[in-house]
Amino acid sequence: ATMESSPESPCGPPGAMTSDFYGLVDLPLECQRAIIDRLHWREVLALESTCSHLRDLVRGDEPAWRVRCEMRFTPEELAVAYDDATTWRERFMRSVKRGMKAVSNARPLLDLADNTVVHFRKFEEAQRRLAGITFQDVREFIAAERSSPTLLVLAGMVECMAREPKVEPAEVVGMLKDAGCEASEKSVRLTQWLLGRLEGVGYRLRDEVVVHEGSLERLAVDNPRLFEVMLRGIQYEVRDMEVRAIGPEKKPWWAVLGTGMHISQAA
């Protein structure tokens, strides 16, 4: 049965808070804290906005915010999140907001139809906008979002596997599967134009084209060094690069027209 807030409730009269939280403030304080500790951080923030009692309870529980920080961030990520924040809640919220903003800024550059050729300078700009996001940011704001384009997932993987602190390929692949990331099984093609040497001709240079293609999961397992190459970008021996997400080729309109004509003739 759903409990109702009493008239003496610090949340005010019944109806002042959403039905999901009815009765919470009537429980002993220890029970309130135990329930809040089991909520996702988004739910904690929603709870915080319902009334002054729960707002003060949530904001003032520094030990709980410290636990949330230690569960969400690695020690290396947590060290970066310190900056000038004065509380654990502030550290948590600043890092999460930074990750959400980074993904939001990078998405428009990589939200493209399959088979669209993307010059790597554009991918590098998206990567620059993602710089500093955490492993859990990639999980929550990219991998778990069904609308995330394949190239954005690829850029998130580069952040995890190539930028310090690095995450092991198996852990990244496991995260993609756990998050139900549909793009992880899709393929990408990275084309590189490299400067190489002609054998027996000293230092005379030649162009060499190298193509890497495979599903995101397969590339992570079979060629993890490739993600470091993508983070380094176009420099040194890499003269140019382009990347694309591979999908079914769309038939031109005249192909459809031709099919219709064959059907009408057969009839």
CSV table of C-alpha atoms in Angstrom, one decimal:
chain,number,residue,atom,x,y,z
A,1,ALA,CA,0.0,0.0,0.0
A,2,THR,CA,1.2,3.5,-0.8
A,3,MET,CA,1.8,5.7,2.3
A,4,GLU,CA,0.7,9.3,2.4
A,5,SER,CA,2.6,12.2,4.0
A,6,SER,CA,1.1,13.4,7.3
A,7,PRO,CA,0.0,17.0,7.7
A,8,GLU,CA,3.1,17.5,9.9
A,9,SER,CA,5.4,16.2,7.1
A,10,PRO,CA,8.4,18.5,6.3
A,11,CYS,CA,7.3,18.1,2.7
A,12,GLY,CA,4.1,20.0,3.4
A,13,PRO,CA,0.6,18.9,2.6
A,14,PRO,CA,-0.1,15.7,0.6
A,15,GLY,CA,0.5,16.3,-3.1
A,16,ALA,CA,3.6,18.5,-2.5
A,17,MET,CA,5.8,15.6,-3.8
A,18,THR,CA,5.6,13.0,-6.5
A,19,SER,CA,3.8,9.8,-5.8
A,20,ASP,CA,7.1,7.9,-6.2
A,21,PHE,CA,8.3,9.4,-2.9
A,22,TYR,CA,5.1,9.4,-0.8
A,23,GLY,CA,5.7,8.1,2.7
A,24,LEU,CA,9.5,8.3,2.5
A,25,VAL,CA,9.8,11.2,5.0
A,26,ASP,CA,7.5,9.3,7.4
A,27,LEU,CA,10.1,6.6,7.8
A,28,PRO,CA,12.9,6.7,10.4
A,29,LEU,CA,15.9,8.7,9.2
A,30,GLU,CA,18.2,5.7,9.0
A,31,CYS,CA,15.6,4.1,6.6
A,32,GLN,CA,15.4,7.2,4.5
A,33,ARG,CA,19.2,7.2,4.1
A,34,ALA,CA,19.3,3.5,3.3
A,35,ILE,CA,16.7,3.9,0.5
A,36,ILE,CA,18.4,7.0,-0.9
A,37,ASP,CA,21.8,5.2,-1.0
A,38,ARG,CA,20.3,2.6,-3.4
A,39,LEU,CA,19.0,5.1,-5.9
A,40,HIS,CA,20.7,6.1,-9.1
A,41,TRP,CA,22.2,9.6,-9.0
A,42,ARG,CA,19.5,11.0,-11.3
A,43,GLU,CA,16.8,9.7,-8.9
A,44,VAL,CA,18.7,11.2,-6.0
A,45,LEU,CA,18.6,14.7,-7.7
A,46,ALA,CA,14.9,14.3,-8.4
A,47,LEU,CA,14.3,13.4,-4.8
A,48,GLU,CA,16.4,16.4,-3.7
A,49,SER,CA,14.1,18.8,-5.5
A,50,THR,CA,10.8,17.5,-3.9
A,51,CYS,CA,11.0,19.3,-0.5
A,52,SER,CA,13.3,21.1,1.9
A,53,HIS,CA,13.7,18.1,4.2
A,54,LEU,CA,14.9,15.7,1.5
A,55,ARG,CA,17.0,18.5,-0.1
A,56,ASP,CA,18.9,19.0,3.2
A,57,LEU,CA,19.1,15.3,3.8
A,58,VAL,CA,20.6,14.6,0.4
A,59,ARG,CA,22.9,17.6,0.1
A,60,GLY,CA,24.2,17.3,3.6
A,61,ASP,CA,25.1,13.6,3.3
A,62,GLU,CA,28.8,14.0,2.4
A,63,PRO,CA,29.7,10.3,3.2
A,64,ALA,CA,27.1,9.2,0.7
A,65,TRP,CA,28.4,11.5,-2.0
A,66,ARG,CA,31.9,10.3,-1.3
A,67,VAL,CA,30.8,6.7,-1.9
A,68,ARG,CA,29.1,7.8,-5.2
A,69,CYS,CA,32.3,9.5,-6.3
A,70,GLU,CA,34.4,6.4,-5.5
A,71,MET,CA,32.0,4.1,-7.2
A,72,ARG,CA,31.7,6.1,-10.4
A,73,PHE,CA,35.3,7.3,-10.8
A,74,THR,CA,38.7,5.6,-10.8
A,75,PRO,CA,41.3,7.0,-8.4
A,76,GLU,CA,43.0,8.7,-11.4
A,77,GLU,CA,39.7,10.2,-12.6
A,78,LEU,CA,38.8,11.3,-9.1
A,79,ALA,CA,42.1,13.2,-8.8
A,80,VAL,CA,41.2,15.2,-11.9
A,81,ALA,CA,37.8,15.9,-10.5
A,82,TYR,CA,39.1,17.6,-7.4
A,83,ASP,CA,40.0,21.0,-9.0
A,84,ASP,CA,38.5,23.7,-6.6
A,85,ALA,CA,35.4,21.8,-5.5
A,86,THR,CA,34.8,22.0,-1.7
A,87,THR,CA,32.4,19.1,-1.2
A,88,TRP,CA,32.0,15.6,-2.5
A,89,ARG,CA,28.6,16.4,-4.0
A,90,GLU,CA,30.2,19.3,-5.9
A,91,ARG,CA,33.0,17.1,-7.2
A,92,PHE,CA,30.4,14.5,-8.4
A,93,MET,CA,28.1,17.0,-10.0
A,94,ARG,CA,30.9,19.0,-11.8
A,95,SER,CA,32.4,15.8,-13.3
A,96,VAL,CA,29.0,14.5,-14.4
A,97,LYS,CA,28.0,17.9,-16.0
A,98,ARG,CA,31.4,18.1,-17.7
A,99,GLY,CA,30.8,14.7,-19.2
A,100,MET,CA,27.3,15.5,-20.4
A,101,LYS,CA,28.4,18.7,-22.0
A,102,ALA,CA,31.4,17.1,-23.7
A,103,VAL,CA,29.2,14.4,-25.3
A,104,SER,CA,26.5,17.0,-26.3
A,105,ASN,CA,29.2,19.1,-28.0
A,106,ALA,CA,30.8,16.2,-29.8
A,107,ARG,CA,27.6,14.5,-31.0
A,108,PRO,CA,26.7,16.9,-33.9
A,109,LEU,CA,30.1,16.3,-35.6
A,110,LEU,CA,29.7,12.5,-35.7
A,111,ASP,CA,25.9,12.1,-36.0
A,112,LEU,CA,26.1,11.1,-39.7
A,113,ALA,CA,24.4,8.6,-41.9
A,114,ASP,CA,26.2,5.3,-42.4
A,115,ASN,CA,28.8,5.2,-45.3
A,116,THR,CA,29.4,9.0,-45.0
A,117,VAL,CA,33.1,9.6,-45.4
A,118,VAL,CA,34.4,11.7,-42.5
A,119,HIS,CA,37.8,13.5,-42.9
A,120,PHE,CA,39.8,12.7,-39.8
A,121,ARG,CA,40.2,16.4,-38.9
A,122,LYS,CA,36.5,16.4,-38.1
A,123,PHE,CA,36.9,13.3,-36.0
A,124,GLU,CA,39.8,14.9,-34.2
A,125,GLU,CA,37.7,17.9,-33.3
A,126,ALA,CA,35.0,15.7,-31.8
A,127,GLN,CA,37.8,13.8,-29.9
A,128,ARG,CA,39.1,17.1,-28.6
A,129,ARG,CA,35.6,18.0,-27.3
A,130,LEU,CA,35.4,14.6,-25.5
A,131,ALA,CA,38.8,15.0,-23.9
A,132,GLY,CA,38.6,14.3,-20.2
A,133,ILE,CA,35.4,12.4,-20.0
A,134,THR,CA,35.4,9.3,-17.7
A,135,PHE,CA,34.7,5.7,-18.3
A,136,GLN,CA,31.3,5.9,-16.7
A,137,ASP,CA,30.5,9.0,-18.8
A,138,VAL,CA,31.1,6.9,-21.9
A,139,ARG,CA,28.9,4.1,-20.5
A,140,GLU,CA,26.0,6.3,-19.5
A,141,PHE,CA,26.0,9.2,-22.0
A,142,ILE,CA,27.1,7.3,-25.1
A,143,ALA,CA,26.9,3.5,-24.9
A,144,ALA,CA,23.6,3.3,-23.1
A,145,GLU,CA,22.0,5.9,-25.4
A,146,ARG,CA,20.3,4.0,-28.3
A,147,SER,CA,20.5,7.1,-30.5
A,148,SER,CA,24.3,7.3,-30.2
A,149,PRO,CA,25.8,7.1,-33.7
A,150,THR,CA,28.5,4.6,-34.4
A,151,LEU,CA,31.3,7.1,-34.8
A,152,LEU,CA,30.4,8.7,-31.5
A,153,VAL,CA,30.7,5.3,-29.8
A,154,LEU,CA,34.1,4.9,-31.6
A,155,ALA,CA,35.3,8.2,-30.2
A,156,GLY,CA,34.2,7.2,-26.7
A,157,MET,CA,36.2,4.0,-27.0
A,158,VAL,CA,39.2,6.0,-28.1
A,159,GLU,CA,38.9,8.1,-24.9
A,160,CYS,CA,38.7,5.0,-22.8
A,161,MET,CA,41.5,3.0,-24.5
A,162,ALA,CA,44.0,5.6,-25.6
A,163,ARG,CA,43.9,8.5,-23.2
A,164,GLU,CA,45.3,8.2,-19.7
A,165,PRO,CA,44.1,6.6,-17.5
A,166,LYS,CA,43.6,3.8,-20.0
A,167,VAL,CA,41.0,1.1,-19.7
A,168,GLU,CA,41.6,-2.5,-20.8
A,169,PRO,CA,40.0,-3.5,-24.1
A,170,ALA,CA,38.1,-6.4,-22.5
A,171,GLU,CA,36.6,-4.1,-19.9
A,172,VAL,CA,35.5,-1.6,-22.7
A,173,VAL,CA,33.9,-4.4,-24.7
A,174,GLY,CA,32.2,-5.7,-21.6
A,175,MET,CA,30.8,-2.2,-20.8
A,176,LEU,CA,29.4,-1.9,-24.3
A,177,LYS,CA,27.6,-5.3,-24.0
A,178,ASP,CA,26.3,-4.5,-20.5
A,179,ALA,CA,25.0,-1.1,-21.7
A,180,GLY,CA,23.2,-2.8,-24.6
A,181,CYS,CA,25.1,-0.7,-27.1
A,182,GLU,CA,23.8,-1.6,-30.6
A,183,ALA,CA,26.6,0.3,-32.4
A,184,SER,CA,29.2,-2.0,-30.8
A,185,GLU,CA,28.5,-4.7,-33.4
A,186,LYS,CA,28.5,-2.3,-36.3
A,187,SER,CA,31.6,-1.9,-38.5
A,188,VAL,CA,33.8,1.0,-39.2
A,189,ARG,CA,36.5,1.6,-41.9
A,190,LEU,CA,39.6,3.7,-41.1
A,191,THR,CA,41.8,4.5,-44.1
A,192,GLN,CA,45.3,5.9,-43.6
A,193,TRP,CA,47.7,7.4,-46.1
A,194,LEU,CA,51.2,6.7,-44.7
A,195,LEU,CA,54.7,7.7,-45.7
A,196,GLY,CA,56.9,4.7,-46.2
A,197,ARG,CA,60.3,3.8,-47.5
A,198,LEU,CA,61.2,2.0,-50.8
A,199,GLU,CA,63.5,-0.9,-50.0
A,200,GLY,CA,67.0,-0.4,-51.3
A,201,VAL,CA,66.5,3.2,-52.2
A,202,GLY,CA,67.6,4.8,-48.9
A,203,TYR,CA,65.2,7.4,-47.6
A,204,ARG,CA,63.2,8.0,-50.7
A,205,LEU,CA,59.5,8.1,-49.6
A,206,ARG,CA,56.4,6.6,-51.1
A,207,ASP,CA,52.7,6.7,-50.3
A,208,GLU,CA,51.2,3.7,-48.7
A,209,VAL,CA,47.4,3.2,-48.1
A,210,VAL,CA,46.4,1.1,-45.1
A,211,VAL,CA,42.8,0.2,-44.4
A,212,HIS,CA,41.5,-1.1,-41.0
A,213,GLU,CA,37.9,-2.4,-41.0
A,214,GLY,CA,35.8,-4.4,-38.5
A,215,SER,CA,33.2,-4.2,-35.9
A,216,LEU,CA,33.9,-1.9,-32.9
A,217,GLU,CA,34.1,-4.9,-30.6
A,218,ARG,CA,36.5,-6.8,-32.9
A,219,LEU,CA,38.8,-3.9,-33.4
A,220,ALA,CA,39.0,-3.3,-29.7
A,221,VAL,CA,40.1,-7.0,-29.1
A,222,ASP,CA,42.2,-7.6,-32.2
A,223,ASN,CA,43.9,-4.2,-32.7
A,224,PRO,CA,43.8,-2.1,-29.5
A,225,ARG,CA,46.9,-0.1,-30.7
A,226,LEU,CA,44.7,1.4,-33.5
A,227,PHE,CA,42.8,3.4,-30.9
A,228,GLU,CA,46.1,5.1,-29.9
A,229,VAL,CA,46.8,5.9,-33.5
A,230,MET,CA,43.3,7.5,-33.8
A,231,LEU,CA,44.0,9.6,-30.7
A,232,ARG,CA,47.3,10.8,-32.1
A,233,GLY,CA,45.7,11.7,-35.3
A,234,ILE,CA,47.3,13.1,-38.5
A,235,GLN,CA,51.0,13.6,-37.7
A,236,TYR,CA,54.4,12.0,-38.1
A,237,GLU,CA,54.1,9.2,-40.7
A,238,VAL,CA,50.4,9.5,-41.0
A,239,ARG,CA,49.8,11.9,-43.9
A,240,ASP,CA,46.0,11.7,-44.0
A,241,MET,CA,43.1,9.7,-42.6
A,242,GLU,CA,39.4,9.3,-43.1
A,243,VAL,CA,36.8,7.2,-41.3
A,244,ARG,CA,33.3,6.0,-41.9
A,245,ALA,CA,30.6,3.8,-40.3
A,246,ILE,CA,29.7,0.9,-42.6
A,247,GLY,CA,26.1,0.2,-43.3
A,248,PRO,CA,23.9,-1.2,-46.1
A,249,GLU,CA,24.3,0.7,-49.3
A,250,LYS,CA,21.3,2.7,-50.4
A,251,LYS,CA,20.1,1.9,-53.9
A,252,PRO,CA,19.8,4.9,-56.2
A,253,TRP,CA,16.3,6.0,-57.2
A,254,TRP,CA,16.7,4.7,-60.7
A,255,ALA,CA,17.4,1.2,-59.4
A,256,VAL,CA,14.1,1.2,-57.7
A,257,LEU,CA,12.4,2.5,-60.8
A,258,GLY,CA,14.1,-0.2,-62.9
A,259,THR,CA,12.8,-2.9,-60.5
A,260,GLY,CA,9.2,-1.5,-60.9
A,261,MET,CA,9.5,-1.6,-64.7
A,262,HIS,CA,10.6,-5.2,-64.7
A,263,ILE,CA,7.7,-6.2,-62.4
A,264,SER,CA,5.1,-4.3,-64.7
A,265,GLN,CA,6.6,-6.0,-67.8
A,266,ALA,CA,6.4,-9.4,-66.2
A,267,ALA,CA,2.7,-8.8,-65.3
